[in-house]
Coordinates of C-alpha atoms and ligand atoms in Angstrom, one line a residue:
M1 CA 26.2 47.1 8.0
N2 CA 25.4 50.7 7.0
K3 CA 25.5 51.8 3.3
N4 CA 28.5 54.1 4.0
L5 CA 31.6 53.7 6.2
I6 CA 32.1 57.1 7.9
N7 CA 33.2 56.1 11.5
I8 CA 34.6 52.9 12.9
S9 CA 31.8 53.0 15.5
E10 CA 29.3 52.1 12.8
L11 CA 30.9 48.7 12.7
S12 CA 30.1 46.0 15.3
K13 CA 32.8 43.8 16.7
N14 CA 31.4 41.1 14.4
D15 CA 31.6 43.4 11.3
I16 CA 35.2 44.2 12.2
D17 CA 36.1 40.5 12.6
E18 CA 34.4 39.6 9.4
L19 CA 36.2 42.4 7.4
I20 CA 39.6 41.3 8.7
A21 CA 38.9 37.6 7.9
F22 CA 37.6 38.7 4.5
A23 CA 40.7 40.8 3.8
E24 CA 42.9 37.8 4.6
Q25 CA 41.3 35.9 1.8
F26 CA 42.6 38.4 -0.8
F27 CA 46.3 37.6 -0.1
D28 CA 47.8 35.7 -3.0
G29 CA 50.4 33.9 -0.9
D30 CA 53.2 35.8 -2.7
G31 CA 53.0 39.0 -0.6
G32 CA 50.5 40.6 -2.9
C33 CA 46.7 40.6 -3.4
K34 CA 44.6 38.6 -5.9
R35 CA 43.0 40.2 -8.9
E36 CA 39.3 39.4 -9.3
N37 CA 37.0 40.9 -11.8
I38 CA 34.1 41.1 -9.4
F39 CA 32.7 44.6 -9.9
P40 CA 33.4 45.6 -13.6
D41 CA 30.2 47.7 -13.6
K42 CA 31.1 49.8 -10.6
T43 CA 32.9 53.2 -10.7
I44 CA 34.8 54.5 -7.7
A45 CA 35.9 58.1 -7.4
N46 CA 38.9 59.0 -5.1
V47 CA 38.4 62.6 -3.9
F48 CA 41.2 63.7 -1.6
F49 CA 41.2 67.2 -0.3
E50 CA 44.3 66.5 1.7
P51 CA 47.6 64.8 0.6
S52 CA 47.8 61.0 0.8
T53 CA 50.1 58.3 -0.5
R54 CA 49.1 55.1 1.3
T55 CA 45.3 55.5 1.6
K56 CA 44.7 57.0 -1.9
L57 CA 46.8 54.5 -3.8
S58 CA 45.8 51.5 -1.8
F59 CA 42.1 52.3 -2.5
E60 CA 42.9 52.7 -6.2
I61 CA 44.8 49.4 -6.3
A62 CA 42.1 47.7 -4.3
A63 CA 39.4 49.0 -6.7
K64 CA 41.4 47.9 -9.8
N65 CA 42.1 44.5 -8.2
L66 CA 38.3 44.1 -7.9
G67 CA 37.7 45.1 -11.6
C68 CA 36.2 48.5 -10.8
Q69 CA 36.6 51.6 -12.9
T70 CA 38.5 54.3 -11.0
I71 CA 38.6 58.1 -11.1
N72 CA 41.2 60.2 -9.3
F73 CA 39.5 63.5 -9.1
D74 CA 42.0 66.3 -9.7
I75 CA 40.9 69.0 -7.3
K76 CA 43.6 71.5 -8.3
N77 CA 42.4 71.6 -11.9
S78 CA 38.6 71.3 -11.2
S79 CA 35.9 73.9 -11.2
M80 CA 36.4 74.3 -7.5
K81 CA 39.0 76.8 -8.7
K82 CA 36.0 78.8 -10.2
G83 CA 34.2 78.8 -6.9
E84 CA 32.2 75.6 -7.0
S85 CA 31.7 74.3 -3.4
V86 CA 32.7 70.8 -2.1
F87 CA 29.0 69.8 -2.0
E88 CA 28.2 71.1 -5.5
T89 CA 31.4 69.3 -6.8
I90 CA 30.6 65.9 -5.3
D91 CA 27.0 66.2 -6.5
T92 CA 28.1 67.1 -10.0
V93 CA 30.6 64.1 -10.2
S94 CA 27.9 61.8 -8.8
L95 CA 25.6 62.7 -11.8
M96 CA 28.2 61.2 -14.2
G97 CA 27.6 57.7 -12.8
V98 CA 29.8 57.2 -9.8
D99 CA 28.8 54.4 -7.4
M100 CA 31.1 55.2 -4.5
F101 CA 33.2 58.1 -3.3
I102 CA 36.3 57.6 -1.3
I103 CA 36.8 61.0 0.5
R104 CA 39.6 62.5 2.5
S105 CA 38.9 65.9 4.1
S106 CA 40.3 68.2 6.7
E107 CA 36.7 69.1 7.7
P108 CA 33.9 66.8 8.8
I109 CA 31.8 66.6 5.6
L110 CA 31.1 62.9 5.1
A111 CA 27.9 62.7 7.2
E112 CA 26.3 65.7 5.4
L113 CA 27.3 64.4 2.0
A114 CA 25.8 61.0 2.8
N115 CA 22.6 62.7 3.9
M116 CA 22.4 64.9 0.8
M117 CA 23.1 62.0 -1.6
P118 CA 21.4 58.9 -0.4
G119 CA 21.8 57.2 -3.8
V120 CA 25.7 57.2 -3.6
K121 CA 28.0 55.4 -1.2
F122 CA 30.7 57.1 0.8
I123 CA 33.9 55.7 2.4
N124 CA 35.9 57.8 4.8
A125 CA 39.6 57.9 3.8
G126 CA 40.6 60.2 6.8
E127 CA 38.5 63.0 8.1
G128 CA 39.9 65.9 10.2
T129 CA 41.4 64.8 13.5
E130 CA 38.6 62.4 14.3
S131 CA 38.2 59.5 12.0
H132 CA 40.2 57.1 9.8
P133 CA 38.3 53.8 9.9
T134 CA 40.1 51.9 7.2
Q135 CA 43.5 52.7 8.8
T136 CA 42.1 51.1 12.1
L137 CA 41.0 48.0 10.2
T138 CA 44.5 47.8 8.6
D139 CA 46.1 48.2 12.0
F140 CA 43.9 45.5 13.4
L141 CA 44.7 43.1 10.6
T142 CA 48.4 43.7 11.2
I143 CA 48.0 43.0 14.9
K144 CA 46.0 39.8 14.2
Q145 CA 48.8 38.6 11.9
T146 CA 51.5 39.0 14.5
K147 CA 49.6 38.4 17.8
D148 CA 46.7 36.3 16.6
T149 CA 44.3 38.2 18.8
L150 CA 43.0 41.7 19.5
N151 CA 42.4 40.8 23.2
N152 CA 44.7 40.8 26.3
L153 CA 47.3 43.1 24.9
K154 CA 49.2 46.0 26.4
I155 CA 49.1 48.7 23.7
V156 CA 51.2 51.9 24.0
I157 CA 50.4 54.8 21.7
V158 CA 53.0 57.5 21.6
G159 CA 53.1 60.8 19.8
D160 CA 51.0 63.6 18.5
L161 CA 47.7 62.3 19.9
D162 CA 45.9 65.7 19.8
H163 CA 45.9 65.8 16.0
S164 CA 45.6 62.0 15.3
R165 CA 42.5 60.6 13.6
V166 CA 44.4 57.3 13.5
A167 CA 44.6 57.2 17.3
R168 CA 41.0 58.3 17.9
S169 CA 39.7 55.7 15.4
F170 CA 41.9 53.0 16.9
L171 CA 40.8 53.8 20.5
N172 CA 37.2 53.7 19.4
G173 CA 37.6 50.3 17.5
I174 CA 39.7 48.6 20.1
S175 CA 37.1 49.3 22.8
N176 CA 35.1 46.4 21.1
Y177 CA 37.8 43.9 22.4
E178 CA 38.5 42.7 25.9
E179 CA 41.1 42.9 28.6
N180 CA 43.4 45.3 26.7
E181 CA 45.6 47.8 28.6
I182 CA 45.9 51.0 26.6
V183 CA 48.6 53.5 27.7
L184 CA 48.9 56.8 26.0
T185 CA 52.1 58.8 26.1
G186 CA 53.8 61.7 24.3
H187 CA 54.9 65.3 24.6
P188 CA 52.3 67.0 26.9
D189 CA 51.8 69.9 24.4
L190 CA 50.7 67.3 21.8
C191 CA 48.4 65.3 24.2
S192 CA 46.4 68.0 25.9
N193 CA 43.1 66.3 25.1
F194 CA 44.2 63.0 26.7
I195 CA 45.8 64.3 29.9
N196 CA 43.5 64.5 33.0
N197 CA 40.8 62.8 31.0
D198 CA 38.9 60.0 32.8
K199 CA 38.5 58.0 29.6
Y200 CA 42.3 57.6 29.0
H201 CA 45.4 56.4 30.9
Y202 CA 48.1 58.9 30.0
V203 CA 51.7 58.5 31.3
E204 CA 54.1 61.4 30.6
N205 CA 57.3 59.2 30.7
L206 CA 57.7 57.0 27.6
D207 CA 60.1 54.6 29.3
D208 CA 57.5 54.0 32.1
A209 CA 54.7 53.5 29.5
L210 CA 56.7 51.0 27.4
K211 CA 57.2 48.4 30.1
D212 CA 55.9 45.0 29.1
A213 CA 54.1 46.4 26.0
D214 CA 52.9 44.0 23.3
I215 CA 52.2 46.7 20.8
V216 CA 54.0 50.1 20.4
M217 CA 52.3 52.5 18.0
A218 CA 54.1 55.7 17.2
L219 CA 52.3 58.6 15.6
R220 CA 53.5 61.3 13.2
I221 CA 54.0 64.8 14.5
Q222 CA 51.4 66.6 12.3
H223 CA 53.3 69.9 11.7
E224 CA 50.6 71.0 9.3
R225 CA 47.9 71.0 12.0
I226 CA 50.0 72.3 15.0
Q227 CA 49.2 75.9 16.0
S228 CA 52.1 78.2 15.5
S229 CA 51.9 79.0 19.3
T230 CA 53.0 75.4 20.1
E231 CA 56.7 75.1 19.7
I232 CA 58.2 71.6 19.8
D233 CA 62.0 71.4 20.2
I234 CA 62.8 68.4 17.9
D235 CA 66.1 67.5 19.8
E236 CA 64.2 67.4 23.1
Y237 CA 61.3 65.5 21.5
K238 CA 63.8 62.9 20.2
A239 CA 65.5 62.6 23.6
L240 CA 62.2 62.0 25.4
Y241 CA 59.8 60.5 22.9
Q242 CA 61.6 58.8 20.0
V243 CA 61.0 55.1 19.9
N244 CA 64.4 53.5 19.3
S245 CA 65.9 50.0 19.7
E246 CA 67.1 50.7 23.2
R247 CA 63.7 51.8 24.4
M248 CA 62.0 49.0 22.5
E249 CA 63.9 46.6 24.9
L250 CA 61.6 47.9 27.7
A251 CA 58.6 46.3 25.9
K252 CA 58.1 42.5 25.7
G253 CA 60.6 40.5 23.8
D254 CA 58.1 39.9 21.0
A255 CA 56.6 43.4 21.0
I256 CA 55.9 45.0 17.6
L257 CA 56.3 48.6 16.4
M258 CA 53.6 50.2 14.4
H259 CA 53.2 53.6 12.7
P260 CA 50.5 54.6 10.3
G261 CA 52.9 56.6 8.2
P262 CA 54.3 58.7 6.8
V263 CA 57.1 58.6 9.4
N264 CA 59.2 61.6 10.2
M265 CA 62.2 59.3 10.1
D266 CA 64.6 59.5 13.0
I267 CA 62.3 61.8 14.9
E268 CA 59.3 59.6 16.0
V269 CA 61.1 56.3 15.3
S270 CA 64.8 55.6 14.8
E271 CA 65.7 54.5 11.3
S272 CA 67.4 51.3 12.5
L273 CA 64.3 50.3 14.5
Y274 CA 62.1 51.1 11.5
H275 CA 64.1 48.6 9.5
S276 CA 64.4 46.0 12.3
D277 CA 62.3 42.8 12.5
K278 CA 60.3 44.3 15.3
S279 CA 58.8 46.8 12.9
V280 CA 55.6 46.0 11.1
I281 CA 55.2 49.5 9.6
R282 CA 55.8 48.2 6.0
D283 CA 53.3 45.4 6.6
Q284 CA 50.7 48.0 7.6
V285 CA 51.2 49.6 4.1
S286 CA 50.7 46.3 2.2
N287 CA 47.8 45.2 4.4
G288 CA 46.0 48.4 3.5
V289 CA 45.3 47.0 0.0
A290 CA 43.7 43.8 1.3
I291 CA 41.6 45.7 3.9
R292 CA 40.4 48.2 1.3
M293 CA 39.5 45.3 -1.1
A294 CA 37.4 43.8 1.7
V295 CA 35.8 47.2 2.5
L296 CA 35.0 48.0 -1.2
S297 CA 33.6 44.5 -1.7
R298 CA 31.3 44.6 1.4
F299 CA 30.1 48.1 0.7
L300 CA 29.6 47.7 -3.0
S301 CA 27.6 44.5 -2.5
Ligands
CP401 N1 48.3 56.4 7.1 C1 47.9 57.3 6.1 O1 46.7 57.7 6.1 O2 48.8 57.6 5.2 P1 48.6 58.6 3.9 O3 48.3 60.0 4.4 O4 49.8 58.5 3.1 O5 47.4 58.1 3.2

């Protein structure tokens, strides 16, 4: 395994399987995660240049569960306000004795940071529209818990694919596994990179795509990344692309609904389906802590 985790493609199938199995060992049997004082001498810095709830807090809880010291870097009140660059800032913080940085960024900066600072470790907590490796591991753990396998599944991904690092990382990671049928669907204006692309199977009609699916993964409409020239009519979007209980009936009887969150409630997913027993969206959130405990343990060791 590399020193850093920047892209899911850096992990072999064996690495992924081991991280998932390792994460499962952190569950305490009561719906939470064990606390183990394994790394009391390690300091982890969360540096998030974009907003986050799930990833940021699950990394912090995971680090604390492992006995690490944690820093939540407050960018808004930092010397970046006085003109210090991202690279100068991370370098400065590293000099104070940080062992590992957890970074979220709208720009691809992780690889350059890792090259500049070979003595520090970096974990990607979501980078641009390309990469979110720990979300993929969380999604894989959630699928394993319900389907017991990552092979031979029909997986439908619906939504704002163009802006989704979750989808790109997932597609990259799932290519390690066999005999899966992956169907992509969503509003054509939000899937332009996936339509007429030899690598992907895109179907415009959601109802057609959902037939006999094992896994349905809905994605958030990322309003903050959508160009102002792209206008999405929300009522039309809901009529054509909302995953609701009626549509979920088109999938297999034991199909599950996933969403990385945050959900634009009653737009991408109906509220009643979100709260139904088909939804594992809340499990994805809690699984994030165990996966991040596994990732921190492996990469700190
Ligand atoms: N799924 C995810 O990355 O959520 P946050 O933006 O809340 O971290």
